[in-house]
């Protein structure tokens, strides 16, 4: 598996192109603004884009979906069916074989009601659930507590060396977040 990172500089949103090197099939996670560099990477390497996975329905995480649909034929996976007609709705948790890869998914609401995390091999794509050093915004203390509990039970139970690829900012790891994320593990004086 190869992962290519593309950044929408205007919104500072991460987009990931994930490739199965054996089959040359690819999927995109959070298609923010679609750049020439992303299209050229797909075309130059003859990748077959078979799916787009959306972590949550905030415009900056899926605004490139319509552009991609004009160019490629692929399936869309998300927890919200308003993104595109024919979207495969993912609920709760499970595993789907996509692009020849086992894609685990689990619902983790709190930042948004439809937040979903995808895990492929030793990498989790978290959208706005968790970032390096912080968590996604919440509408109130209840949803923040719900989000923190979900992170502890679903992400922090993964191996410490599991890589976290967030919707914004740099990548991090489960071990680093368990130790340094002050929204979840505050320093006690």
mmCIF file of C-alpha atoms in Angstrom:
data_model
loop_
_atom_site.group_PDB
_atom_site.id
_atom_site.type_symbol
_atom_site.label_atom_id
_atom_site.label_comp_id
_atom_site.label_asym_id
_atom_site.label_seq_id
_atom_site.Cartn_x
_atom_site.Cartn_y
_atom_site.Cartn_z
ATOM 1 C CA UNK A 1 0.000 0.000 0.000
ATOM 2 C CA UNK A 2 1.183 3.480 -0.886
ATOM 3 C CA UNK A 3 -0.297 6.700 0.486
ATOM 4 C CA UNK A 4 0.056 10.043 -1.256
ATOM 5 C CA UNK A 5 -0.780 13.207 0.639
ATOM 6 C CA UNK A 6 -2.339 16.183 -1.137
ATOM 7 C CA UNK A 7 -3.058 19.452 0.671
ATOM 8 C CA UNK A 8 -5.693 22.029 -0.193
ATOM 9 C CA UNK A 9 -3.713 25.136 0.744
ATOM 10 C CA UNK A 10 -6.781 27.410 0.737
ATOM 11 C CA UNK A 11 -8.564 25.398 3.450
ATOM 12 C CA UNK A 12 -5.524 23.542 4.857
ATOM 13 C CA UNK A 13 -7.397 20.260 4.367
ATOM 14 C CA UNK A 14 -5.662 16.932 3.802
ATOM 15 C CA UNK A 15 -6.649 14.588 0.988
ATOM 16 C CA UNK A 16 -5.168 11.114 0.691
ATOM 17 C CA UNK A 17 -4.695 8.934 -2.370
ATOM 18 C CA UNK A 18 -4.300 5.319 -1.211
ATOM 19 C CA UNK A 19 -2.996 2.825 -3.750
ATOM 20 C CA UNK A 20 -2.915 -0.950 -3.779
ATOM 21 C CA UNK A 21 0.462 -1.435 -5.470
ATOM 22 C CA UNK A 22 -0.380 -4.975 -6.607
ATOM 23 C CA UNK A 23 -3.656 -4.169 -8.389
ATOM 24 C CA UNK A 24 -2.962 -0.480 -9.224
ATOM 25 C CA UNK A 25 -6.423 0.268 -7.815
ATOM 26 C CA UNK A 26 -6.762 3.437 -5.794
ATOM 27 C CA UNK A 27 -9.115 5.203 -3.446
ATOM 28 C CA UNK A 28 -9.262 8.773 -2.245
ATOM 29 C CA UNK A 29 -10.069 9.764 1.313
ATOM 30 C CA UNK A 30 -11.626 13.218 1.759
ATOM 31 C CA UNK A 31 -11.503 14.676 -1.754
ATOM 32 C CA UNK A 32 -11.050 18.329 -0.885
ATOM 33 C CA UNK A 33 -10.087 20.605 -3.773
ATOM 34 C CA UNK A 34 -8.955 18.417 -6.657
ATOM 35 C CA UNK A 35 -5.592 19.618 -7.897
ATOM 36 C CA UNK A 36 -3.821 19.028 -11.182
ATOM 37 C CA UNK A 37 -1.117 17.249 -9.173
ATOM 38 C CA UNK A 38 -3.631 14.700 -7.855
ATOM 39 C CA UNK A 39 -5.133 14.031 -11.296
ATOM 40 C CA UNK A 40 -1.678 13.796 -12.867
ATOM 41 C CA UNK A 41 -0.588 11.321 -10.205
ATOM 42 C CA UNK A 42 -3.568 9.072 -10.931
ATOM 43 C CA UNK A 43 -3.084 9.336 -14.689
ATOM 44 C CA UNK A 44 0.728 9.143 -14.820
ATOM 45 C CA UNK A 45 0.829 5.967 -12.782
ATOM 46 C CA UNK A 46 -2.276 4.483 -14.486
ATOM 47 C CA UNK A 47 -4.139 4.042 -11.214
ATOM 48 C CA UNK A 48 -7.730 2.838 -11.386
ATOM 49 C CA UNK A 49 -9.714 5.081 -9.018
ATOM 50 C CA UNK A 50 -12.397 2.744 -7.655
ATOM 51 C CA UNK A 51 -13.646 4.559 -4.547
ATOM 52 C CA UNK A 52 -13.900 7.776 -2.605
ATOM 53 C CA UNK A 53 -14.280 7.614 1.181
ATOM 54 C CA UNK A 54 -15.584 10.643 3.063
ATOM 55 C CA UNK A 55 -14.903 11.019 6.791
ATOM 56 C CA UNK A 56 -17.720 13.513 7.420
ATOM 57 C CA UNK A 57 -20.011 15.907 5.617
ATOM 58 C CA UNK A 58 -18.176 19.213 5.982
ATOM 59 C CA UNK A 59 -17.744 20.872 2.608
ATOM 60 C CA UNK A 60 -13.966 21.207 2.731
ATOM 61 C CA UNK A 61 -13.674 17.399 3.054
ATOM 62 C CA UNK A 62 -15.735 16.463 0.000
ATOM 63 C CA UNK A 63 -15.903 19.539 -2.234
ATOM 64 C CA UNK A 64 -13.862 17.838 -4.970
ATOM 65 C CA UNK A 65 -16.284 14.914 -5.257
ATOM 66 C CA UNK A 66 -18.283 16.365 -8.170
ATOM 67 C CA UNK A 67 -15.100 17.155 -10.091
ATOM 68 C CA UNK A 68 -13.883 13.570 -9.672
ATOM 69 C CA UNK A 69 -17.265 12.211 -10.773
ATOM 70 C CA UNK A 70 -16.921 14.107 -14.069
ATOM 71 C CA UNK A 71 -13.628 12.316 -14.749
ATOM 72 C CA UNK A 72 -13.864 8.872 -13.156
ATOM 73 C CA UNK A 73 -16.386 6.155 -12.383
ATOM 74 C CA UNK A 74 -16.100 5.070 -8.730
ATOM 75 C CA UNK A 75 -18.102 4.179 -5.618
ATOM 76 C CA UNK A 76 -18.637 6.631 -2.765
ATOM 77 C CA UNK A 77 -18.581 5.523 0.872
ATOM 78 C CA UNK A 78 -19.759 7.731 3.738
ATOM 79 C CA UNK A 79 -22.092 7.817 6.722
ATOM 80 C CA UNK A 80 -24.339 10.436 5.082
ATOM 81 C CA UNK A 81 -26.337 9.710 1.941
ATOM 82 C CA UNK A 82 -26.697 13.356 0.906
ATOM 83 C CA UNK A 83 -23.176 13.498 -0.556
ATOM 84 C CA UNK A 84 -23.931 11.792 -3.855
ATOM 85 C CA UNK A 85 -26.554 9.538 -5.304
ATOM 86 C CA UNK A 86 -25.583 5.910 -4.963
ATOM 87 C CA UNK A 87 -23.426 6.507 -1.887
ATOM 88 C CA UNK A 88 -22.804 3.332 0.095
ATOM 89 C CA UNK A 89 -23.851 4.217 3.625
ATOM 90 C CA UNK A 90 -21.561 2.942 6.357
ATOM 91 C CA UNK A 91 -23.009 2.555 9.851
ATOM 92 C CA UNK A 92 -21.523 1.524 13.157
ATOM 93 C CA UNK A 93 -18.430 -0.524 12.266
ATOM 94 C CA UNK A 94 -17.305 -3.139 9.810
ATOM 95 C CA UNK A 95 -14.862 -4.106 7.085
ATOM 96 C CA UNK A 96 -15.200 -3.602 3.329
ATOM 97 C CA UNK A 97 -12.872 -4.869 0.619
ATOM 98 C CA UNK A 98 -12.128 -1.740 -1.443
ATOM 99 C CA UNK A 99 -9.387 -1.509 -4.079
ATOM 100 C CA UNK A 100 -8.270 -4.949 -2.955
ATOM 101 C CA UNK A 101 -7.577 -3.594 0.557
ATOM 102 C CA UNK A 102 -9.349 -4.413 3.807
ATOM 103 C CA UNK A 103 -10.857 -1.099 4.881
ATOM 104 C CA UNK A 104 -12.081 -1.159 8.463
ATOM 105 C CA UNK A 105 -14.467 1.622 9.417
ATOM 106 C CA UNK A 106 -16.097 2.771 12.607
ATOM 107 C CA UNK A 107 -18.482 5.532 13.505
ATOM 108 C CA UNK A 108 -17.057 8.122 15.881
ATOM 109 C CA UNK A 109 -19.534 11.021 16.261
ATOM 110 C CA UNK A 110 -18.807 14.099 18.327
ATOM 111 C CA UNK A 111 -17.196 16.515 15.893
ATOM 112 C CA UNK A 112 -20.102 15.833 13.547
ATOM 113 C CA UNK A 113 -22.911 13.273 13.785
ATOM 114 C CA UNK A 114 -21.638 11.431 10.693
ATOM 115 C CA UNK A 115 -17.914 11.261 11.554
ATOM 116 C CA UNK A 116 -16.399 7.980 10.463
ATOM 117 C CA UNK A 117 -12.819 6.738 10.762
ATOM 118 C CA UNK A 118 -11.186 4.420 8.215
ATOM 119 C CA UNK A 119 -8.354 2.020 9.070
ATOM 120 C CA UNK A 120 -6.222 0.407 6.390
ATOM 121 C CA UNK A 121 -3.374 -1.770 7.625
ATOM 122 C CA UNK A 122 -1.573 0.265 10.304
ATOM 123 C CA UNK A 123 -3.003 3.657 9.313
ATOM 124 C CA UNK A 124 -6.186 5.407 10.481
ATOM 125 C CA UNK A 125 -7.735 8.258 8.536
ATOM 126 C CA UNK A 126 -9.566 10.288 11.154
ATOM 127 C CA UNK A 127 -10.989 13.320 9.376
ATOM 128 C CA UNK A 128 -11.641 15.897 12.104
ATOM 129 C CA UNK A 129 -12.010 13.422 14.978
ATOM 130 C CA UNK A 130 -8.419 13.772 16.227
ATOM 131 C CA UNK A 131 -5.382 15.797 15.141
ATOM 132 C CA UNK A 132 -1.816 16.047 16.386
ATOM 133 C CA UNK A 133 -2.237 17.335 19.934
ATOM 134 C CA UNK A 134 -5.965 18.071 19.894
ATOM 135 C CA UNK A 135 -9.397 16.789 18.915
ATOM 136 C CA UNK A 136 -12.092 18.073 16.593
ATOM 137 C CA UNK A 137 -14.388 20.837 17.749
ATOM 138 C CA UNK A 138 -17.689 19.915 19.383
ATOM 139 C CA UNK A 139 -20.926 21.794 19.825
ATOM 140 C CA UNK A 140 -21.096 21.327 23.608
ATOM 141 C CA UNK A 141 -19.424 19.622 26.570
ATOM 142 C CA UNK A 142 -21.608 16.518 26.139
ATOM 143 C CA UNK A 143 -20.506 15.888 22.536
ATOM 144 C CA UNK A 144 -16.897 16.634 23.477
ATOM 145 C CA UNK A 145 -17.064 14.041 26.262
ATOM 146 C CA UNK A 146 -18.720 11.578 23.846
ATOM 147 C CA UNK A 147 -15.964 12.209 21.278
ATOM 148 C CA UNK A 148 -13.189 11.759 23.876
ATOM 149 C CA UNK A 149 -14.730 8.493 25.089
ATOM 150 C CA UNK A 150 -14.992 7.265 21.497
ATOM 151 C CA UNK A 151 -11.353 8.143 20.807
ATOM 152 C CA UNK A 152 -10.241 6.310 23.947
ATOM 153 C CA UNK A 153 -12.269 3.187 23.177
ATOM 154 C CA UNK A 154 -11.791 2.992 19.397
ATOM 155 C CA UNK A 155 -8.497 4.711 18.531
ATOM 156 C CA UNK A 156 -6.425 4.494 21.710
ATOM 157 C CA UNK A 157 -6.969 0.723 21.818
ATOM 158 C CA UNK A 158 -4.985 0.391 18.562
ATOM 159 C CA UNK A 159 -1.229 -0.279 18.606
ATOM 160 C CA UNK A 160 0.831 2.730 19.660
ATOM 161 C CA UNK A 161 2.666 2.709 16.317
ATOM 162 C CA UNK A 162 -0.596 3.068 14.355
ATOM 163 C CA UNK A 163 -0.274 6.158 12.157
ATOM 164 C CA UNK A 164 -3.003 8.802 12.376
ATOM 165 C CA UNK A 165 -3.667 10.706 9.142
ATOM 166 C CA UNK A 166 -5.968 13.582 10.138
ATOM 167 C CA UNK A 167 -8.145 15.873 8.069
ATOM 168 C CA UNK A 168 -5.918 18.847 8.935
ATOM 169 C CA UNK A 169 -2.339 19.236 10.097
ATOM 170 C CA UNK A 170 0.530 16.751 10.304
ATOM 171 C CA UNK A 171 0.276 13.020 10.777
ATOM 172 C CA UNK A 172 0.840 11.617 14.235
ATOM 173 C CA UNK A 173 0.572 8.248 15.983
ATOM 174 C CA UNK A 174 -1.691 6.630 18.534
ATOM 175 C CA UNK A 175 1.187 6.451 21.034
ATOM 176 C CA UNK A 176 1.997 10.151 20.667
ATOM 177 C CA UNK A 177 -1.633 11.158 21.110
ATOM 178 C CA UNK A 178 -2.081 8.944 24.163
ATOM 179 C CA UNK A 179 0.865 10.688 25.736
ATOM 180 C CA UNK A 180 0.559 14.287 24.524
ATOM 181 C CA UNK A 181 -3.022 15.069 23.438
ATOM 182 C CA UNK A 182 -4.136 17.499 26.142
ATOM 183 C CA UNK A 183 -7.810 17.348 25.123
ATOM 184 C CA UNK A 184 -7.872 13.684 26.138
ATOM 185 C CA UNK A 185 -5.060 13.223 28.640
ATOM 186 C CA UNK A 186 -4.701 16.552 30.485
ATOM 187 C CA UNK A 187 -1.578 17.177 32.532
ATOM 188 C CA UNK A 188 -2.267 16.933 36.245
ATOM 189 C CA UNK A 189 -0.331 19.302 38.473
#
